[in-house]
PDB file of C-alpha atoms and ligand atoms in Angstrom:
ATOM      1  CA  MET A 275       0.000   0.000   0.000  1.00  0.00           C
ATOM      2  CA  ASP A 276       1.589   3.267  -1.008  1.00  0.00           C
ATOM      3  CA  PHE A 277      -0.953   5.708   0.364  1.00  0.00           C
ATOM      4  CA  ASP A 278      -2.135   7.001   3.716  1.00  0.00           C
ATOM      5  CA  VAL A 279      -5.519   8.176   4.935  1.00  0.00           C
ATOM      6  CA  GLU A 280      -6.174  11.918   5.137  1.00  0.00           C
ATOM      7  CA  LEU A 281      -9.080  14.035   6.305  1.00  0.00           C
ATOM      8  CA  THR A 282     -10.272  16.619   3.836  1.00  0.00           C
ATOM      9  CA  THR A 283     -13.245  18.783   2.887  1.00  0.00           C
ATOM     10  CA  TYR A 284     -14.674  20.846   0.025  1.00  0.00           C
ATOM     11  CA  PRO A 285     -15.069  24.637  -0.137  1.00  0.00           C
ATOM     12  CA  GLY A 286     -18.255  25.700   1.678  1.00  0.00           C
ATOM     13  CA  LEU A 287     -18.948  22.267   3.153  1.00  0.00           C
ATOM     14  CA  ASP A 288     -20.271  22.329   6.737  1.00  0.00           C
ATOM     15  CA  GLU A 289     -17.597  21.445   9.302  1.00  0.00           C
ATOM     16  CA  ARG A 290     -19.784  18.662  10.731  1.00  0.00           C
ATOM     17  CA  ILE A 291     -18.986  16.683   7.596  1.00  0.00           C
ATOM     18  CA  VAL A 292     -15.476  15.317   7.085  1.00  0.00           C
ATOM     19  CA  VAL A 293     -14.315  13.556   3.928  1.00  0.00           C
ATOM     20  CA  ILE A 294     -11.881  10.688   4.576  1.00  0.00           C
ATOM     21  CA  ARG A 295      -9.622  10.012   1.624  1.00  0.00           C
ATOM     22  CA  ALA A 296      -7.668   6.775   1.125  1.00  0.00           C
ATOM     23  CA  GLY A 297      -5.387   7.830  -1.738  1.00  0.00           C
ATOM     24  CA  ASP A 298      -7.093   7.459  -5.101  1.00  0.00           C
ATOM     25  CA  GLU A 299      -8.829   4.272  -3.961  1.00  0.00           C
ATOM     26  CA  VAL A 300     -11.975   5.589  -2.310  1.00  0.00           C
ATOM     27  CA  ASP A 301     -13.403   8.370  -0.125  1.00  0.00           C
ATOM     28  CA  CYS A 302     -15.692   7.748   2.829  1.00  0.00           C
ATOM     29  CA  VAL A 303     -17.480  10.349   4.960  1.00  0.00           C
ATOM     30  CA  PHE A 304     -17.860  11.119   8.654  1.00  0.00           C
ATOM     31  CA  VAL A 305     -20.873  13.097   9.895  1.00  0.00           C
ATOM     32  CA  ARG A 306     -21.110  14.598  13.383  1.00  0.00           C
ATOM     33  CA  THR A 307     -24.578  15.281  14.737  1.00  0.00           C
ATOM     34  CA  GLU A 308     -25.726  16.450  18.186  1.00  0.00           C
ATOM     35  CA  ARG A 309     -26.756  12.954  19.242  1.00  0.00           C
ATOM     36  CA  PHE A 310     -24.315  10.634  17.492  1.00  0.00           C
ATOM     37  CA  ASN A 311     -21.626  10.296  14.845  1.00  0.00           C
ATOM     38  CA  VAL A 312     -22.055   8.428  11.585  1.00  0.00           C
ATOM     39  CA  LEU A 313     -19.332   6.887   9.454  1.00  0.00           C
ATOM     40  CA  VAL A 314     -20.548   6.267   5.925  1.00  0.00           C
ATOM     41  CA  ASP A 315     -18.330   3.382   4.705  1.00  0.00           C
ATOM     42  CA  THR A 316     -15.215   1.881   6.254  1.00  0.00           C
ATOM     43  CA  LEU A 317     -12.620   1.944   3.432  1.00  0.00           C
ATOM     44  CA  ALA A 318     -10.985  -1.167   1.950  1.00  0.00           C
ATOM     45  CA  THR A 319      -9.103  -2.618   4.936  1.00  0.00           C
ATOM     46  CA  PRO A 320      -9.313  -2.586   8.753  1.00  0.00           C
ATOM     47  CA  ALA A 321      -5.882  -0.869   8.860  1.00  0.00           C
ATOM     48  CA  LEU A 322      -7.154   2.044   6.744  1.00  0.00           C
ATOM     49  CA  CYS A 323     -10.317   2.284   8.836  1.00  0.00           C
ATOM     50  CA  ARG A 324      -8.368   2.225  12.124  1.00  0.00           C
ATOM     51  CA  ARG A 325      -6.181   5.007  10.795  1.00  0.00           C
ATOM     52  CA  ALA A 326      -9.277   7.025   9.850  1.00  0.00           C
ATOM     53  CA  MET A 327     -10.716   6.600  13.366  1.00  0.00           C
ATOM     54  CA  GLU A 328      -7.417   7.773  14.889  1.00  0.00           C
ATOM     55  CA  LEU A 329      -7.459  10.900  12.749  1.00  0.00           C
ATOM     56  CA  LEU A 330     -11.111  11.529  13.648  1.00  0.00           C
ATOM     57  CA  ALA A 331     -10.565  11.218  17.413  1.00  0.00           C
ATOM     58  CA  ASP A 332     -10.417  15.014  17.854  1.00  0.00           C
ATOM     59  CA  VAL A 333     -13.721  15.691  16.096  1.00  0.00           C
ATOM     60  CA  SER A 334     -15.734  12.687  17.222  1.00  0.00           C
ATOM     61  CA  GLY A 335     -15.923  13.458  20.990  1.00  0.00           C
ATOM     62  CA  ASP A 336     -17.750  10.859  23.094  1.00  0.00           C
ATOM     63  CA  ARG A 337     -20.915  10.552  21.004  1.00  0.00           C
ATOM     64  CA  PRO A 338     -22.015   7.032  20.027  1.00  0.00           C
ATOM     65  CA  LEU A 339     -21.035   5.891  16.559  1.00  0.00           C
ATOM     66  CA  PHE A 340     -23.160   4.345  13.841  1.00  0.00           C
ATOM     67  CA  VAL A 341     -21.710   2.951  10.636  1.00  0.00           C
ATOM     68  CA  VAL A 342     -23.534   2.910   7.318  1.00  0.00           C
ATOM     69  CA  ASN A 343     -22.326   0.472   4.649  1.00  0.00           C
ATOM     70  CA  SER A 344     -23.370   2.097   1.385  1.00  0.00           C
ATOM     71  CA  HIS A 345     -23.004  -1.178  -0.509  1.00  0.00           C
ATOM     72  CA  MET A 346     -21.064  -4.402  -0.394  1.00  0.00           C
ATOM     73  CA  ASP A 347     -18.302  -3.573  -2.858  1.00  0.00           C
ATOM     74  CA  TRP A 348     -14.927  -4.381  -1.300  1.00  0.00           C
ATOM     75  CA  ASP A 349     -13.527  -0.860  -1.350  1.00  0.00           C
ATOM     76  CA  HIS A 350     -16.418   0.426   0.788  1.00  0.00           C
ATOM     77  CA  PHE A 351     -16.856  -2.106   3.599  1.00  0.00           C
ATOM     78  CA  TRP A 352     -13.828  -4.347   4.059  1.00  0.00           C
ATOM     79  CA  GLY A 353     -12.703  -2.036   6.888  1.00  0.00           C
ATOM     80  CA  ASN A 354     -15.716  -3.102   9.014  1.00  0.00           C
ATOM     81  CA  ARG A 355     -13.618  -5.261  11.324  1.00  0.00           C
ATOM     82  CA  ALA A 356     -11.893  -2.149  12.657  1.00  0.00           C
ATOM     83  CA  ILE A 357     -15.154  -0.942  14.176  1.00  0.00           C
ATOM     84  CA  ASP A 358     -16.499  -4.257  15.457  1.00  0.00           C
ATOM     85  CA  GLY A 359     -19.146  -3.720  18.151  1.00  0.00           C
ATOM     86  CA  VAL A 360     -20.575  -0.600  16.504  1.00  0.00           C
ATOM     87  CA  PRO A 361     -24.033  -0.893  14.869  1.00  0.00           C
ATOM     88  CA  ILE A 362     -23.613  -1.269  11.099  1.00  0.00           C
ATOM     89  CA  ILE A 363     -26.585  -0.250   8.975  1.00  0.00           C
ATOM     90  CA  ALA A 364     -27.184  -1.330   5.373  1.00  0.00           C
ATOM     91  CA  HIS A 365     -29.984  -2.223   2.997  1.00  0.00           C
ATOM     92  CA  ASP A 366     -31.525  -5.694   3.207  1.00  0.00           C
ATOM     93  CA  LYS A 367     -30.159  -6.491  -0.246  1.00  0.00           C
ATOM     94  CA  ALA A 368     -26.646  -6.272   1.218  1.00  0.00           C
ATOM     95  CA  MET A 369     -27.284  -9.510   3.115  1.00  0.00           C
ATOM     96  CA  GLU A 370     -28.191 -11.270  -0.139  1.00  0.00           C
ATOM     97  CA  ARG A 371     -24.941 -10.101  -1.675  1.00  0.00           C
ATOM     98  CA  LEU A 372     -22.917 -11.382   1.288  1.00  0.00           C
ATOM     99  CA  ARG A 373     -24.633 -14.777   1.112  1.00  0.00           C
ATOM    100  CA  ASP A 374     -23.555 -15.128  -2.517  1.00  0.00           C
ATOM    101  CA  PRO A 375     -20.340 -17.194  -2.929  1.00  0.00           C
ATOM    102  CA  SER A 376     -18.848 -14.370  -5.017  1.00  0.00           C
ATOM    103  CA  ALA A 377     -18.374 -12.296  -1.809  1.00  0.00           C
ATOM    104  CA  LEU A 378     -15.759 -14.725  -0.464  1.00  0.00           C
ATOM    105  CA  GLN A 379     -14.375 -15.414  -3.913  1.00  0.00           C
ATOM    106  CA  THR A 380     -13.532 -11.709  -4.359  1.00  0.00           C
ATOM    107  CA  LEU A 381     -11.778 -11.720  -0.967  1.00  0.00           C
ATOM    108  CA  ARG A 382      -9.720 -14.796  -1.913  1.00  0.00           C
ATOM    109  CA  GLU A 383      -8.712 -13.190  -5.217  1.00  0.00           C
ATOM    110  CA  LYS A 384      -7.743  -9.856  -3.672  1.00  0.00           C
ATOM    111  CA  ARG A 385      -5.800 -11.584  -0.863  1.00  0.00           C
ATOM    112  CA  ALA A 386      -3.778 -13.486  -3.449  1.00  0.00           C
ATOM    113  CA  LEU A 387      -2.850 -10.202  -5.119  1.00  0.00           C
ATOM    114  CA  GLU A 388      -2.155  -7.905  -2.151  1.00  0.00           C
ATOM    115  CA  PRO A 389      -0.987  -8.819   1.384  1.00  0.00           C
ATOM    116  CA  ARG A 390      -2.888  -5.869   2.916  1.00  0.00           C
ATOM    117  CA  PHE A 391      -6.124  -7.833   2.453  1.00  0.00           C
ATOM    118  CA  GLN A 392      -4.940 -10.713   4.671  1.00  0.00           C
ATOM    119  CA  GLU A 393      -6.498  -9.148   7.774  1.00  0.00           C
ATOM    120  CA  VAL A 394      -9.870  -8.555   6.085  1.00  0.00           C
ATOM    121  CA  GLU A 395     -12.795 -10.547   7.397  1.00  0.00           C
ATOM    122  CA  ILE A 396     -16.251 -10.042   6.006  1.00  0.00           C
ATOM    123  CA  LEU A 397     -18.231  -8.514   8.855  1.00  0.00           C
ATOM    124  CA  PRO A 398     -21.900  -8.233   7.870  1.00  0.00           C
ATOM    125  CA  PRO A 399     -24.209  -5.348   8.843  1.00  0.00           C
ATOM    126  CA  THR A 400     -26.100  -5.609  12.146  1.00  0.00           C
ATOM    127  CA  LEU A 401     -29.166  -3.524  11.156  1.00  0.00           C
ATOM    128  CA  THR A 402     -30.831  -3.634   7.765  1.00  0.00           C
ATOM    129  CA  PHE A 403     -33.836  -1.902   6.236  1.00  0.00           C
ATOM    130  CA  SER A 404     -36.016  -2.878   3.304  1.00  0.00           C
ATOM    131  CA  GLY A 405     -37.895  -0.606   0.958  1.00  0.00           C
ATOM    132  CA  GLU A 406     -37.024   2.925  -0.068  1.00  0.00           C
ATOM    133  CA  SER A 407     -35.478   4.613   2.952  1.00  0.00           C
ATOM    134  CA  MET A 408     -34.531   4.777   6.608  1.00  0.00           C
ATOM    135  CA  VAL A 409     -33.989   7.945   8.660  1.00  0.00           C
ATOM    136  CA  LEU A 410     -31.401   8.663  11.360  1.00  0.00           C
ATOM    137  CA  HIS A 411     -32.492  11.596  13.539  1.00  0.00           C
ATOM    138  CA  GLY A 412     -29.362  13.267  14.860  1.00  0.00           C
ATOM    139  CA  GLY A 413     -31.065  16.322  16.342  1.00  0.00           C
ATOM    140  CA  ASP A 414     -29.381  19.128  14.386  1.00  0.00           C
ATOM    141  CA  LEU A 415     -28.926  16.944  11.296  1.00  0.00           C
ATOM    142  CA  THR A 416     -31.068  14.250   9.673  1.00  0.00           C
ATOM    143  CA  LEU A 417     -29.545  11.462   7.619  1.00  0.00           C
ATOM    144  CA  GLU A 418     -31.941   9.932   5.136  1.00  0.00           C
ATOM    145  CA  LEU A 419     -30.597   6.630   3.831  1.00  0.00           C
ATOM    146  CA  LEU A 420     -31.980   6.273   0.313  1.00  0.00           C
ATOM    147  CA  HIS A 421     -32.056   2.960  -1.500  1.00  0.00           C
ATOM    148  CA  THR A 422     -30.467   3.870  -4.847  1.00  0.00           C
ATOM    149  CA  PRO A 423     -29.953   0.587  -6.726  1.00  0.00           C
ATOM    150  CA  GLY A 424     -28.525   0.134 -10.207  1.00  0.00           C
ATOM    151  CA  HIS A 425     -24.783   0.292  -9.637  1.00  0.00           C
ATOM    152  CA  THR A 426     -25.439  -2.529  -7.172  1.00  0.00           C
ATOM    153  CA  PRO A 427     -28.781  -3.912  -5.905  1.00  0.00           C
ATOM    154  CA  ASP A 428     -28.018  -2.879  -2.305  1.00  0.00           C
ATOM    155  CA  HIS A 429     -26.739   0.666  -2.899  1.00  0.00           C
ATOM    156  CA  VAL A 430     -27.647   3.352  -0.381  1.00  0.00           C
ATOM    157  CA  ALA A 431     -26.978   7.089  -0.747  1.00  0.00           C
ATOM    158  CA  VAL A 432     -27.323   9.528   2.163  1.00  0.00           C
ATOM    159  CA  TRP A 433     -29.242  12.814   2.030  1.00  0.00           C
ATOM    160  CA  ILE A 434     -28.786  15.458   4.701  1.00  0.00           C
ATOM    161  CA  PRO A 435     -31.631  17.918   4.014  1.00  0.00           C
ATOM    162  CA  GLU A 436     -30.576  20.616   6.511  1.00  0.00           C
ATOM    163  CA  LEU A 437     -27.334  21.114   4.583  1.00  0.00           C
ATOM    164  CA  ARG A 438     -28.532  20.027   1.116  1.00  0.00           C
ATOM    165  CA  VAL A 439     -25.670  17.538   1.079  1.00  0.00           C
ATOM    166  CA  CYS A 440     -25.924  14.225  -0.770  1.00  0.00           C
ATOM    167  CA  LEU A 441     -23.396  11.482  -0.107  1.00  0.00           C
ATOM    168  CA  ALA A 442     -23.947   9.761  -3.445  1.00  0.00           C
ATOM    169  CA  VAL A 443     -21.133   7.217  -2.938  1.00  0.00           C
ATOM    170  CA  ASP A 444     -21.138   5.133  -6.199  1.00  0.00           C
ATOM    171  CA  ALA A 445     -24.665   5.928  -7.454  1.00  0.00           C
ATOM    172  CA  VAL A 446     -23.120   8.943  -9.179  1.00  0.00           C
ATOM    173  CA  GLU A 447     -19.595   8.719 -10.465  1.00  0.00           C
ATOM    174  CA  ASN A 448     -17.107  10.968 -12.174  1.00  0.00           C
ATOM    175  CA  PRO A 449     -16.909  10.378 -15.159  1.00  0.00           C
ATOM    176  CA  ILE A 450     -19.504   7.537 -15.334  1.00  0.00           C
ATOM    177  CA  PRO A 451     -21.124   4.986 -12.996  1.00  0.00           C
ATOM    178  CA  GLU A 452     -21.229   1.310 -13.928  1.00  0.00           C
ATOM    179  CA  VAL A 453     -24.414  -0.729 -14.126  1.00  0.00           C
ATOM    180  CA  TRP A 454     -24.714  -3.936 -12.080  1.00  0.00           C
ATOM    181  CA  SER A 455     -25.608  -6.303 -14.941  1.00  0.00           C
ATOM    182  CA  ARG A 456     -26.888  -6.483 -18.506  1.00  0.00           C
ATOM    183  CA  ALA A 457     -30.466  -6.786 -17.268  1.00  0.00           C
ATOM    184  CA  PRO A 458     -32.534  -3.804 -18.488  1.00  0.00           C
ATOM    185  CA  ASP A 459     -34.074  -3.512 -15.001  1.00  0.00           C
ATOM    186  CA  ASP A 460     -30.673  -2.730 -13.509  1.00  0.00           C
ATOM    187  CA  LEU A 461     -30.018  -0.047 -16.115  1.00  0.00           C
ATOM    188  CA  ARG A 462     -33.448   1.451 -15.471  1.00  0.00           C
ATOM    189  CA  SER A 463     -32.790   1.363 -11.696  1.00  0.00           C
ATOM    190  CA  LEU A 464     -29.454   3.114 -12.174  1.00  0.00           C
ATOM    191  CA  CYS A 465     -31.066   5.921 -14.182  1.00  0.00           C
ATOM    192  CA  SER A 466     -33.970   6.212 -11.679  1.00  0.00           C
ATOM    193  CA  SER A 467     -31.457   6.517  -8.857  1.00  0.00           C
ATOM    194  CA  LEU A 468     -29.618   9.246 -10.783  1.00  0.00           C
ATOM    195  CA  LYS A 469     -32.910  11.114 -11.274  1.00  0.00           C
ATOM    196  CA  LYS A 470     -33.807  10.686  -7.593  1.00  0.00           C
ATOM    197  CA  ILE A 471     -30.495  12.280  -6.605  1.00  0.00           C
ATOM    198  CA  ARG A 472     -30.771  15.028  -9.253  1.00  0.00           C
ATOM    199  CA  ASP A 473     -34.266  15.905  -7.992  1.00  0.00           C
ATOM    200  CA  LEU A 474     -32.956  16.445  -4.464  1.00  0.00           C
ATOM    201  CA  ASN A 475     -31.148  19.439  -5.953  1.00  0.00           C
ATOM    202  CA  PRO A 476     -28.084  19.040  -3.720  1.00  0.00           C
ATOM    203  CA  LYS A 477     -25.678  21.877  -3.004  1.00  0.00           C
ATOM    204  CA  HIS A 478     -22.837  19.425  -2.429  1.00  0.00           C
ATOM    205  CA  LEU A 479     -22.838  16.047  -4.173  1.00  0.00           C
ATOM    206  CA  ILE A 480     -20.051  14.026  -2.638  1.00  0.00           C
ATOM    207  CA  VAL A 481     -18.943  10.939  -4.567  1.00  0.00           C
ATOM    208  CA  ALA A 482     -16.686   8.103  -3.429  1.00  0.00           C
ATOM    209  CA  HIS A 483     -14.520   8.083  -6.561  1.00  0.00           C
ATOM    210  CA  GLY A 484     -13.387  11.137  -8.506  1.00  0.00           C
ATOM    211  CA  GLN A 485     -12.798  13.476  -5.523  1.00  0.00           C
ATOM    212  CA  THR A 486     -15.484  16.055  -6.183  1.00  0.00           C
ATOM    213  CA  ASP A 487     -18.671  17.532  -4.686  1.00  0.00           C
ATOM    214  CA  ASP A 488     -19.849  19.133  -7.927  1.00  0.00           C
ATOM    215  CA  PRO A 489     -23.658  18.713  -8.182  1.00  0.00           C
ATOM    216  CA  ALA A 490     -23.405  18.981 -11.995  1.00  0.00           C
ATOM    217  CA  ILE A 491     -21.999  15.448 -12.243  1.00  0.00           C
ATOM    218  CA  VAL A 492     -25.401  13.832 -11.823  1.00  0.00           C
ATOM    219  CA  GLY A 493     -26.721  15.746 -14.854  1.00  0.00           C
ATOM    220  CA  ARG A 494     -23.656  14.719 -16.846  1.00  0.00           C
ATOM    221  CA  ASN A 495     -24.182  11.063 -15.861  1.00  0.00           C
ATOM    222  CA  LEU A 496     -27.807  11.264 -17.034  1.00  0.00           C
ATOM    223  CA  ALA A 497     -26.772  12.940 -20.304  1.00  0.00           C
ATOM    224  CA  TYR A 498     -24.278  10.096 -20.833  1.00  0.00           C
ATOM    225  CA  PHE A 499     -27.015   7.443 -20.531  1.00  0.00           C
ATOM    226  CA  GLN A 500     -29.356   9.441 -22.789  1.00  0.00           C
ATOM    227  CA  LYS A 501     -26.655   9.583 -25.470  1.00  0.00           C
ATOM    228  CA  LEU A 502     -25.963   5.881 -24.974  1.00  0.00           C
ATOM    229  CA  ARG A 503     -29.658   5.080 -25.558  1.00  0.00           C
ATOM    230  CA  ASP A 504     -29.816   7.342 -28.642  1.00  0.00           C
ATOM    231  CA  GLU A 505     -26.610   5.988 -30.211  1.00  0.00           C
ATOM    232  CA  VAL A 506     -27.688   2.369 -29.709  1.00  0.00           C
ATOM    233  CA  ALA A 507     -31.117   3.122 -31.231  1.00  0.00           C
ATOM    234  CA  GLN A 508     -29.419   4.369 -34.406  1.00  0.00           C
ATOM    235  CA  LEU A 509     -27.136   1.400 -34.955  1.00  0.00           C
ATOM    236  CA  PRO A 510     -27.994  -0.555 -38.107  1.00  0.00           C
ATOM    237  CA  ALA A 511     -27.029  -3.863 -36.478  1.00  0.00           C
ATOM    238  CA  LEU A 512     -26.403  -4.909 -32.901  1.00  0.00           C
ATOM    239  CA  GLY A 513     -23.852  -7.240 -31.385  1.00  0.00           C
ATOM    240  CA  PRO A 514     -21.725  -7.523 -28.255  1.00  0.00           C
ATOM    241  CA  ALA A 515     -20.423  -4.127 -27.063  1.00  0.00           C
ATOM    242  CA  ASP A 516     -16.723  -4.935 -27.442  1.00  0.00           C
ATOM    243  CA  GLN A 517     -17.244  -6.069 -31.037  1.00  0.00           C
ATOM    244  CA  LEU A 518     -19.315  -2.990 -31.891  1.00  0.00           C
ATOM    245  CA  LEU A 519     -16.687  -0.757 -30.332  1.00  0.00           C
ATOM    246  CA  ALA A 520     -13.956  -2.326 -32.445  1.00  0.00           C
ATOM    247  CA  GLU A 521     -15.990  -1.629 -35.594  1.00  0.00           C
ATOM    248  CA  ARG A 522     -17.189   1.841 -34.580  1.00  0.00           C
ATOM    249  CA  PRO A 523     -14.722   4.054 -32.746  1.00  0.00           C
ATOM    250  CA  SER A 524     -17.493   6.681 -32.448  1.00  0.00           C
ATOM    251  CA  LEU A 525     -19.013   4.504 -29.702  1.00  0.00           C
ATOM    252  CA  GLY A 526     -15.879   4.952 -27.571  1.00  0.00           C
ATOM    253  CA  LEU A 527     -16.142   6.443 -24.092  1.00  0.00           C
ATOM    254  CA  GLU A 528     -14.228   9.583 -25.123  1.00  0.00           C
ATOM    255  CA  ASN A 529     -17.067  10.455 -27.514  1.00  0.00           C
ATOM    256  CA  PHE A 530     -19.532  10.430 -24.629  1.00  0.00           C
ATOM    257  CA  VAL A 531     -17.675  12.205 -21.835  1.00  0.00           C
ATOM    258  CA  VAL A 532     -14.586  14.373 -21.465  1.00  0.00           C
ATOM    259  CA  LEU A 533     -11.836  12.546 -19.582  1.00  0.00           C
ATOM    260  CA  PRO A 534      -9.243  14.786 -17.925  1.00  0.00           C
ATOM    261  CA  ALA A 535      -5.853  14.677 -19.672  1.00  0.00           C
ATOM    262  CA  SER A 536      -4.266  13.914 -16.284  1.00  0.00           C
ATOM    263  CA  MET A 537      -6.311  10.724 -15.770  1.00  0.00           C
ATOM    264  CA  PRO A 538      -3.915   7.766 -15.227  1.00  0.00           C
ATOM    265  CA  ASP A 539      -3.995   5.018 -17.880  1.00  0.00           C
ATOM    266  CA  GLU A 540      -5.176   2.470 -15.318  1.00  0.00           C
ATOM    267  CA  THR A 541      -8.194   4.630 -14.407  1.00  0.00           C
ATOM    268  CA  ARG A 542      -8.929   5.256 -18.093  1.00  0.00           C
ATOM    269  CA  THR A 543      -8.922   1.495 -18.716  1.00  0.00           C
ATOM    270  CA  PHE A 544     -11.239   0.988 -15.720  1.00  0.00           C
ATOM    271  CA  TYR A 545     -13.824   3.473 -17.019  1.00  0.00           C
ATOM    272  CA  ARG A 546     -13.606   2.053 -20.552  1.00  0.00           C
ATOM    273  CA  ARG A 547     -14.609  -1.290 -19.039  1.00  0.00           C
ATOM    274  CA  CYS A 548     -17.505   0.391 -17.190  1.00  0.00           C
ATOM    275  CA  HIS A 549     -18.574   1.927 -20.498  1.00  0.00           C
ATOM    276  CA  ILE A 550     -18.559  -1.495 -22.192  1.00  0.00           C
ATOM    277  CA  SER A 551     -20.807  -2.881 -19.416  1.00  0.00           C
ATOM    278  CA  ASN A 552     -23.178   0.074 -19.800  1.00  0.00           C
ATOM    279  CA  LEU A 553     -23.182  -0.267 -23.590  1.00  0.00           C
ATOM    280  CA  ASP A 554     -23.942  -3.977 -23.351  1.00  0.00           C
ATOM    281  CA  ALA A 555     -26.861  -3.264 -21.012  1.00  0.00           C
ATOM    282  CA  ALA A 556     -28.159  -0.516 -23.333  1.00  0.00           C
ATOM    283  CA  ILE A 557     -28.037  -2.959 -26.272  1.00  0.00           C
ATOM    284  CA  VAL A 558     -30.050  -5.580 -24.368  1.00  0.00           C
ATOM    285  CA  ALA A 559     -32.556  -2.901 -23.296  1.00  0.00           C
ATOM    286  CA  HIS A 560     -32.961  -1.795 -26.934  1.00  0.00           C
ATOM    287  CA  GLN A 561     -33.415  -5.390 -28.100  1.00  0.00           C
ATOM    288  CA  GLU A 562     -36.077  -5.950 -25.440  1.00  0.00           C
ATOM    289  CA  GLY A 563     -37.804  -2.632 -26.142  1.00  0.00           C
ATOM    290  CA  VAL A 564     -37.132  -1.266 -22.630  1.00  0.00           C
ATOM    291  CA  ASP A 565     -36.736   2.492 -22.334  1.00  0.00           C
ATOM    292  CA  PHE A 566     -34.389   2.900 -19.379  1.00  0.00           C
ATOM    293  CA  ILE A 567     -34.158   6.659 -19.172  1.00  0.00           C
TER     294      ILE A 567
HETATM  295 ZN1   ZN B1655     -16.652   1.995  -5.156  1.00  0.00          ZN
END
C-alpha cells in the first residue's frame, strides 16, 4: 500500500462533515450530529479504517457511533472489522450479496494479489432496512438513507436535508457509474437513482470516486445514458459491445464524456470497461424494447 488516509473537505462544506480520503482508492465520509456520529463506509481494509478513526478522534468526541455500509463492494466495507461492536446499517439487499459465494471469492482473489487484504474478514451489517429509505435523527442533522440501486442492488446514498448535502457514494460517479448487470431492469434502476439524486437538488454532491462535490456530475451522468440510448437506437445492427466498439470508434467512451488529460492510464482502462458494461446493457434494453431513461 503506497498511500495514507487523510481528512479533507470541500469549499463551503459544513464542518460537521469530514471527507476521509484513502489515496485514489476511495473516499468515505464522517458526519457529526448532536446525538451521534455516523461513518458512511469503512474503506478497503481494517488498517485504513483504524487510521481514519485515529485521525477523527479530535472531532468525534464521546458521542455514540453508527456505521452505514453504502453497498457491499470491497472498497467500501472491508474495513468493518476495525469498528467491530458498533451498529452497522445497510440495505436488506446487502445480506443477499454477502450470502452469494462471489463475496468470499472476491476476498480470496484480492488476498492473493495484495498482502494488505490478509487481515480482512467479512463482517456483515447488524441492522438492515427494506424498501425505499430509513432515517437517522441526529437532532441538528437528519440522515436519510436512500435505496439507490442500479450500480449494485443494495446501494444506499445519504441525504442530509438541513445542509442540502448528498453522499452519493457510487450511485453517481465521475466520469460515469457502472451498471450492475446487462439486465434492463438494472439499467433502469441506475437511471432512476440518478434522477432521484438530481431531484434532491443538492448543493454538495459528494462521490466516493473522482474526488469532487460538484452537483453537476449527476446531470452529466444522465446525459451520458441518454446519449448511450440514442446511439444504440441508431445502430444498423447490434452485437456484443466490445465487437461494436472495435468496428465503430465513435461509440468509444471519449465520444460520450470528457476525460481529464491527467487521468492515469489504469483509471482510463477501468472506465472504458464500465462503459462497455453500460453499452452492453443498453443494447439488451434496446433489443427488449425497454426504455431505461
Ligand atoms: Zn466503489
